[in-house]
């Protein structure tokens, strides 16, 4: 008879050569992907390679993730969760910049065990514009939660500017971090402080412009609402006058 411990260690049915099935297959895939990203070019890492490193079958990988990119997105979410779970109210009285600095330094702490994998991913994004755009989307989503963790607003037009600006700043900080061999991360902290100071100024300008433009937007909206949408007759006449 097989006891509970034996069931945990039993290989997937129909698969030969697998060792003990991981207790958390999703986590095993994410860990395997980051390991391989630090050892090979991203394009040379296949789904089968990741499944084998994770000690899972291809069918198990398929059940959990549709692609390597989806597993990479799960890694981003994993790092988000580590940072968010470690966020408390100890810096509530500090300025936004200081709170965000703390949040992003804790993000770097969470990434530290995966530094080699992050180097591989960075090399991939430098050589592939489509990859860079995909990773930028992951960064923007993560920065939304980093801003919220720091108590900063991320909504509206200015919020969208903050998110994209912070995502780009984060990528620049990561480049410094990847080359920073100092255990105290002095260069990385200086780069992060510099990027946040620059971003603070840009956001302040954007907020000023938004306040100046708000009355114009309100006026345009009220005029449109008063005039109403064009009738079918007017739309048809407009079409006829524009025909050649």
Tab-separated table of N, CA, C and O in Angstrom, residues 140-214:
chain	number	residue	atom	x	y	z
A	140	UNK	N	5.474	47.555	-16.264
A	140	UNK	CA	4.418	48.549	-16.008
A	140	UNK	C	3.394	47.986	-15.029
A	140	UNK	O	2.976	48.672	-14.081
A	141	UNK	N	2.985	46.732	-15.226
A	141	UNK	CA	2.020	46.123	-14.303
A	141	UNK	C	2.590	46.020	-12.894
A	141	UNK	O	1.894	46.288	-11.901
A	142	UNK	N	3.862	45.637	-12.802
A	142	UNK	CA	4.487	45.540	-11.480
A	142	UNK	C	4.619	46.902	-10.824
A	142	UNK	O	4.379	47.050	-9.618
A	143	UNK	N	5.002	47.919	-11.613
A	143	UNK	CA	5.176	49.257	-11.040
A	143	UNK	C	3.860	49.831	-10.526
A	143	UNK	O	3.857	50.646	-9.593
A	144	UNK	N	2.751	49.394	-11.098
A	144	UNK	CA	1.448	49.825	-10.577
A	144	UNK	C	1.321	49.431	-9.102
A	144	UNK	O	0.909	50.219	-8.252
A	145	UNK	N	1.713	48.198	-8.804
A	145	UNK	CA	1.607	47.724	-7.425
A	145	UNK	C	2.711	48.295	-6.539
A	145	UNK	O	2.504	48.493	-5.337
A	146	UNK	N	3.873	48.569	-7.129
A	146	UNK	CA	4.934	49.188	-6.335
A	146	UNK	C	4.526	50.607	-5.918
A	146	UNK	O	4.768	51.025	-4.785
A	147	UNK	N	3.912	51.340	-6.847
A	147	UNK	CA	3.428	52.684	-6.515
A	147	UNK	C	2.347	52.619	-5.430
A	147	UNK	O	2.350	53.411	-4.485
A	148	UNK	N	1.425	51.673	-5.582
A	148	UNK	CA	0.360	51.539	-4.587
A	148	UNK	C	0.947	51.175	-3.223
A	148	UNK	O	0.490	51.667	-2.189
A	149	UNK	N	1.956	50.300	-3.220
A	149	UNK	CA	2.588	49.920	-1.954
A	149	UNK	C	3.249	51.116	-1.281
A	149	UNK	O	3.337	51.182	-0.052
A	150	UNK	N	3.712	52.067	-2.098
A	150	UNK	CA	4.345	53.277	-1.558
A	150	UNK	C	3.325	54.366	-1.243
A	150	UNK	O	3.699	55.441	-0.772
A	151	UNK	N	2.057	54.084	-1.519
A	151	UNK	CA	1.011	55.077	-1.253
A	151	UNK	C	0.912	56.152	-2.305
A	151	UNK	O	0.399	57.242	-2.041
A	152	UNK	N	1.384	55.862	-3.523
A	152	UNK	CA	1.345	56.834	-4.617
A	152	UNK	C	0.207	56.488	-5.570
A	152	UNK	O	-0.024	55.314	-5.860
A	153	UNK	N	-0.461	57.509	-6.068
A	153	UNK	CA	-1.576	57.317	-6.994
A	153	UNK	C	-1.052	56.847	-8.348
A	153	UNK	O	-0.027	57.328	-8.837
A	154	UNK	N	-1.768	55.896	-8.953
A	154	UNK	CA	-1.347	55.398	-10.260
A	154	UNK	C	-2.488	55.451	-11.279
A	154	UNK	O	-2.441	54.771	-12.294
A	155	UNK	N	-3.504	56.253	-11.001
A	155	UNK	CA	-4.668	56.327	-11.883
A	155	UNK	C	-4.639	57.583	-12.743
A	155	UNK	O	-3.916	58.533	-12.457
A	156	UNK	N	-5.449	57.579	-13.803
A	156	UNK	CA	-5.584	58.752	-14.658
A	156	UNK	C	-4.405	58.952	-15.592
A	156	UNK	O	-3.494	58.130	-15.673
A	157	UNK	N	-4.432	60.094	-16.292
A	157	UNK	CA	-3.391	60.391	-17.276
A	157	UNK	C	-2.022	60.536	-16.621
A	157	UNK	O	-1.020	60.014	-17.111
A	158	UNK	N	-1.976	61.245	-15.494
A	158	UNK	CA	-0.699	61.411	-14.796
A	158	UNK	C	-0.229	60.075	-14.232
A	158	UNK	O	0.961	59.763	-14.249
A	159	UNK	N	-1.177	59.258	-13.773
A	159	UNK	CA	-0.822	57.934	-13.271
A	159	UNK	C	-0.200	57.073	-14.352
A	159	UNK	O	0.776	56.350	-14.100
A	160	UNK	N	-0.741	57.157	-15.566
A	160	UNK	CA	-0.178	56.391	-16.685
A	160	UNK	C	1.246	56.850	-16.985
A	160	UNK	O	2.126	56.033	-17.284
A	161	UNK	N	1.474	58.152	-16.897
A	161	UNK	CA	2.831	58.680	-17.104
A	161	UNK	C	3.779	58.183	-16.015
A	161	UNK	O	4.919	57.792	-16.292
A	162	UNK	N	3.297	58.173	-14.781
A	162	UNK	CA	4.112	57.664	-13.676
A	162	UNK	C	4.506	56.211	-13.922
A	162	UNK	O	5.665	55.815	-13.730
A	163	UNK	N	3.529	55.395	-14.336
A	163	UNK	CA	3.781	53.964	-14.520
A	163	UNK	C	4.837	53.709	-15.591
A	163	UNK	O	5.792	52.967	-15.367
A	164	UNK	N	4.664	54.348	-16.765
A	164	UNK	CA	5.626	54.118	-17.831
A	164	UNK	C	6.982	54.711	-17.488
A	164	UNK	O	8.030	54.100	-17.738
A	165	UNK	N	6.968	55.896	-16.895
A	165	UNK	CA	8.228	56.528	-16.509
A	165	UNK	C	8.977	55.701	-15.470
A	165	UNK	O	10.197	55.529	-15.559
A	166	UNK	N	8.239	55.163	-14.498
A	166	UNK	CA	8.877	54.364	-13.464
A	166	UNK	C	9.388	53.039	-14.031
A	166	UNK	O	10.452	52.550	-13.627
A	167	UNK	N	8.642	52.457	-14.975
A	167	UNK	CA	9.090	51.207	-15.603
A	167	UNK	C	10.408	51.421	-16.343
A	167	UNK	O	11.331	50.603	-16.251
A	168	UNK	N	10.523	52.530	-17.065
A	168	UNK	CA	11.772	52.834	-17.785
A	168	UNK	C	12.905	53.129	-16.806
A	168	UNK	O	14.049	52.691	-17.010
A	169	UNK	N	12.585	53.866	-15.750
A	169	UNK	CA	13.603	54.167	-14.735
A	169	UNK	C	14.076	52.877	-14.062
A	169	UNK	O	15.274	52.695	-13.795
A	170	UNK	N	13.143	51.976	-13.805
A	170	UNK	CA	13.472	50.701	-13.172
A	170	UNK	C	14.436	49.888	-14.036
A	170	UNK	O	15.390	49.290	-13.528
A	171	UNK	N	14.213	49.891	-15.346
A	171	UNK	CA	15.110	49.164	-16.242
A	171	UNK	C	16.523	49.759	-16.194
A	171	UNK	O	17.515	49.026	-16.238
A	172	UNK	N	16.619	51.084	-16.092
A	172	UNK	CA	17.941	51.708	-15.992
A	172	UNK	C	18.626	51.345	-14.673
A	172	UNK	O	19.841	51.100	-14.631
A	173	UNK	N	17.839	51.297	-13.595
A	173	UNK	CA	18.394	50.903	-12.302
A	173	UNK	C	18.850	49.444	-12.332
A	173	UNK	O	19.914	49.098	-11.797
A	174	UNK	N	18.071	48.591	-12.979
A	174	UNK	CA	18.450	47.184	-13.075
A	174	UNK	C	19.789	47.001	-13.788
A	174	UNK	O	20.590	46.137	-13.414
A	175	UNK	N	20.022	47.812	-14.820
A	175	UNK	CA	21.296	47.706	-15.545
A	175	UNK	C	22.473	48.016	-14.623
A	175	UNK	O	23.519	47.369	-14.702
A	176	UNK	N	22.296	49.004	-13.753
A	176	UNK	CA	23.348	49.332	-12.783
A	176	UNK	C	23.488	48.191	-11.775
A	176	UNK	O	24.602	47.758	-11.448
A	177	UNK	N	22.359	47.690	-11.292
A	177	UNK	CA	22.352	46.613	-10.293
A	177	UNK	C	23.051	45.357	-10.805
A	177	UNK	O	23.804	44.718	-10.067
A	178	UNK	N	22.834	45.030	-12.072
A	178	UNK	CA	23.434	43.821	-12.637
A	178	UNK	C	24.958	43.909	-12.679
A	178	UNK	O	25.642	42.886	-12.661
A	179	UNK	N	25.491	45.134	-12.735
A	179	UNK	CA	26.947	45.324	-12.786
A	179	UNK	C	27.541	45.696	-11.422
A	179	UNK	O	28.747	45.854	-11.299
A	180	UNK	N	26.690	45.861	-10.426
A	180	UNK	CA	27.123	46.330	-9.115
A	180	UNK	C	27.596	45.142	-8.268
A	180	UNK	O	26.787	44.346	-7.791
A	181	UNK	N	28.915	45.041	-8.088
A	181	UNK	CA	29.471	43.943	-7.308
A	181	UNK	C	29.596	44.248	-5.829
A	181	UNK	O	29.998	43.381	-5.045
A	182	UNK	N	29.255	45.474	-5.447
A	182	UNK	CA	29.367	45.879	-4.040
A	182	UNK	C	28.212	45.284	-3.239
A	182	UNK	O	27.045	45.431	-3.610
A	183	UNK	N	28.525	44.620	-2.136
A	183	UNK	CA	27.487	44.009	-1.316
A	183	UNK	C	26.514	45.053	-0.772
A	183	UNK	O	25.342	44.777	-0.573
A	184	UNK	N	27.007	46.251	-0.541
A	184	UNK	CA	26.144	47.311	-0.034
A	184	UNK	C	25.323	48.003	-1.102
A	184	UNK	O	24.466	48.846	-0.791
A	185	UNK	N	25.577	47.683	-2.386
A	185	UNK	CA	24.825	48.230	-3.528
A	185	UNK	C	24.829	49.760	-3.556
A	185	UNK	O	23.809	50.396	-3.844
A	186	UNK	N	25.993	50.346	-3.266
A	186	UNK	CA	26.083	51.811	-3.226
A	186	UNK	C	25.748	52.431	-4.582
A	186	UNK	O	24.993	53.415	-4.648
A	187	UNK	N	26.294	51.886	-5.671
A	187	UNK	CA	26.019	52.443	-7.005
A	187	UNK	C	24.549	52.285	-7.362
A	187	UNK	O	23.940	53.180	-7.960
A	188	UNK	N	23.982	51.142	-7.006
A	188	UNK	CA	22.567	50.898	-7.314
A	188	UNK	C	21.678	51.878	-6.560
A	188	UNK	O	20.743	52.451	-7.130
A	189	UNK	N	21.961	52.080	-5.290
A	189	UNK	CA	21.144	53.002	-4.496
A	189	UNK	C	21.268	54.427	-5.017
A	189	UNK	O	20.277	55.166	-5.044
A	190	UNK	N	22.482	54.805	-5.426
A	190	UNK	CA	22.672	56.148	-5.982
A	190	UNK	C	21.876	56.295	-7.276
A	190	UNK	O	21.245	57.337	-7.516
A	191	UNK	N	21.894	55.260	-8.116
A	191	UNK	CA	21.142	55.314	-9.373
A	191	UNK	C	19.648	55.395	-9.113
A	191	UNK	O	18.924	56.154	-9.769
A	192	UNK	N	19.161	54.610	-8.154
A	192	UNK	CA	17.736	54.622	-7.828
A	192	UNK	C	17.320	55.986	-7.282
A	192	UNK	O	16.275	56.533	-7.677
A	193	UNK	N	18.122	56.552	-6.397
A	193	UNK	CA	17.815	57.877	-5.856
A	193	UNK	C	17.780	58.922	-6.963
A	193	UNK	O	16.885	59.773	-6.997
A	194	UNK	N	18.727	58.832	-7.889
A	194	UNK	CA	18.789	59.775	-9.009
A	194	UNK	C	17.562	59.640	-9.910
A	194	UNK	O	16.948	60.648	-10.301
A	195	UNK	N	17.171	58.418	-10.210
A	195	UNK	CA	16.016	58.193	-11.088
A	195	UNK	C	14.716	58.670	-10.425
A	195	UNK	O	13.855	59.262	-11.083
A	196	UNK	N	14.581	58.421	-9.134
A	196	UNK	CA	13.362	58.848	-8.438
A	196	UNK	C	13.290	60.365	-8.328
A	196	UNK	O	12.202	60.950	-8.425
A	197	UNK	N	14.432	61.018	-8.139
A	197	UNK	CA	14.444	62.487	-8.089
A	197	UNK	C	14.050	63.069	-9.436
A	197	UNK	O	13.264	64.025	-9.514
A	198	UNK	N	14.583	62.490	-10.499
A	198	UNK	CA	14.232	62.946	-11.844
A	198	UNK	C	12.744	62.712	-12.116
A	198	UNK	O	12.048	63.572	-12.647
A	199	UNK	N	12.260	61.539	-11.735
A	199	UNK	CA	10.850	61.230	-11.950
A	199	UNK	C	9.930	62.146	-11.162
A	199	UNK	O	8.867	62.537	-11.640
A	200	UNK	N	10.352	62.511	-9.948
A	200	UNK	CA	9.567	63.409	-9.108
A	200	UNK	C	9.360	64.754	-9.806
A	200	UNK	O	8.248	65.310	-9.798
A	201	UNK	N	10.411	65.256	-10.439
A	201	UNK	CA	10.306	66.538	-11.150
A	201	UNK	C	9.393	66.429	-12.363
A	201	UNK	O	8.576	67.310	-12.637
A	202	UNK	N	9.530	65.330	-13.119
A	202	UNK	CA	8.694	65.143	-14.306
A	202	UNK	C	7.224	65.020	-13.937
A	202	UNK	O	6.349	65.572	-14.606
A	203	UNK	N	6.940	64.289	-12.859
A	203	UNK	CA	5.553	64.123	-12.420
A	203	UNK	C	4.973	65.457	-11.963
A	203	UNK	O	3.812	65.780	-12.248
A	204	UNK	N	5.769	66.252	-11.270
A	204	UNK	CA	5.291	67.565	-10.822
A	204	UNK	C	4.920	68.444	-12.017
A	204	UNK	O	3.888	69.129	-12.010
A	205	UNK	N	5.748	68.395	-13.077
A	205	UNK	CA	5.422	69.162	-14.287
A	205	UNK	C	4.153	68.651	-14.945
A	205	UNK	O	3.309	69.424	-15.406
A	206	UNK	N	4.024	67.329	-15.016
A	206	UNK	CA	2.830	66.729	-15.632
A	206	UNK	C	1.575	67.092	-14.852
A	206	UNK	O	0.525	67.359	-15.439
A	207	UNK	N	1.678	67.121	-13.529
A	207	UNK	CA	0.521	67.490	-12.709
A	207	UNK	C	0.142	68.947	-12.935
A	207	UNK	O	-1.052	69.287	-12.997
A	208	UNK	N	1.148	69.818	-13.089
A	208	UNK	CA	0.873	71.225	-13.377
A	208	UNK	C	0.166	71.374	-14.730
A	208	UNK	O	-0.809	72.122	-14.854
A	209	UNK	N	0.669	70.667	-15.735
A	209	UNK	CA	0.045	70.725	-17.062
A	209	UNK	C	-1.366	70.176	-17.031
A	209	UNK	O	-2.270	70.708	-17.671
A	210	UNK	N	-1.563	69.115	-16.256
A	210	UNK	CA	-2.891	68.518	-16.152
A	210	UNK	C	-3.878	69.488	-15.510
A	210	UNK	O	-5.031	69.598	-15.938
A	211	UNK	N	-3.396	70.218	-14.483
A	211	UNK	CA	-4.267	71.203	-13.837
A	211	UNK	C	-4.606	72.348	-14.788
A	211	UNK	O	-5.738	72.832	-14.817
A	212	UNK	N	-3.628	72.777	-15.595
A	212	UNK	CA	-3.872	73.866	-16.542
A	212	UNK	C	-4.831	73.431	-17.658
A	212	UNK	O	-5.647	74.221	-18.123
A	213	UNK	N	-4.698	72.182	-18.082
A	213	UNK	CA	-5.517	71.705	-19.194
A	213	UNK	C	-6.908	71.280	-18.759
A	213	UNK	O	-7.818	71.204	-19.589
A	214	UNK	N	-7.115	71.015	-17.467
A	214	UNK	CA	-8.402	70.502	-16.992
A	214	UNK	C	-9.580	71.394	-17.379
A	214	UNK	O	-10.609	70.899	-17.855
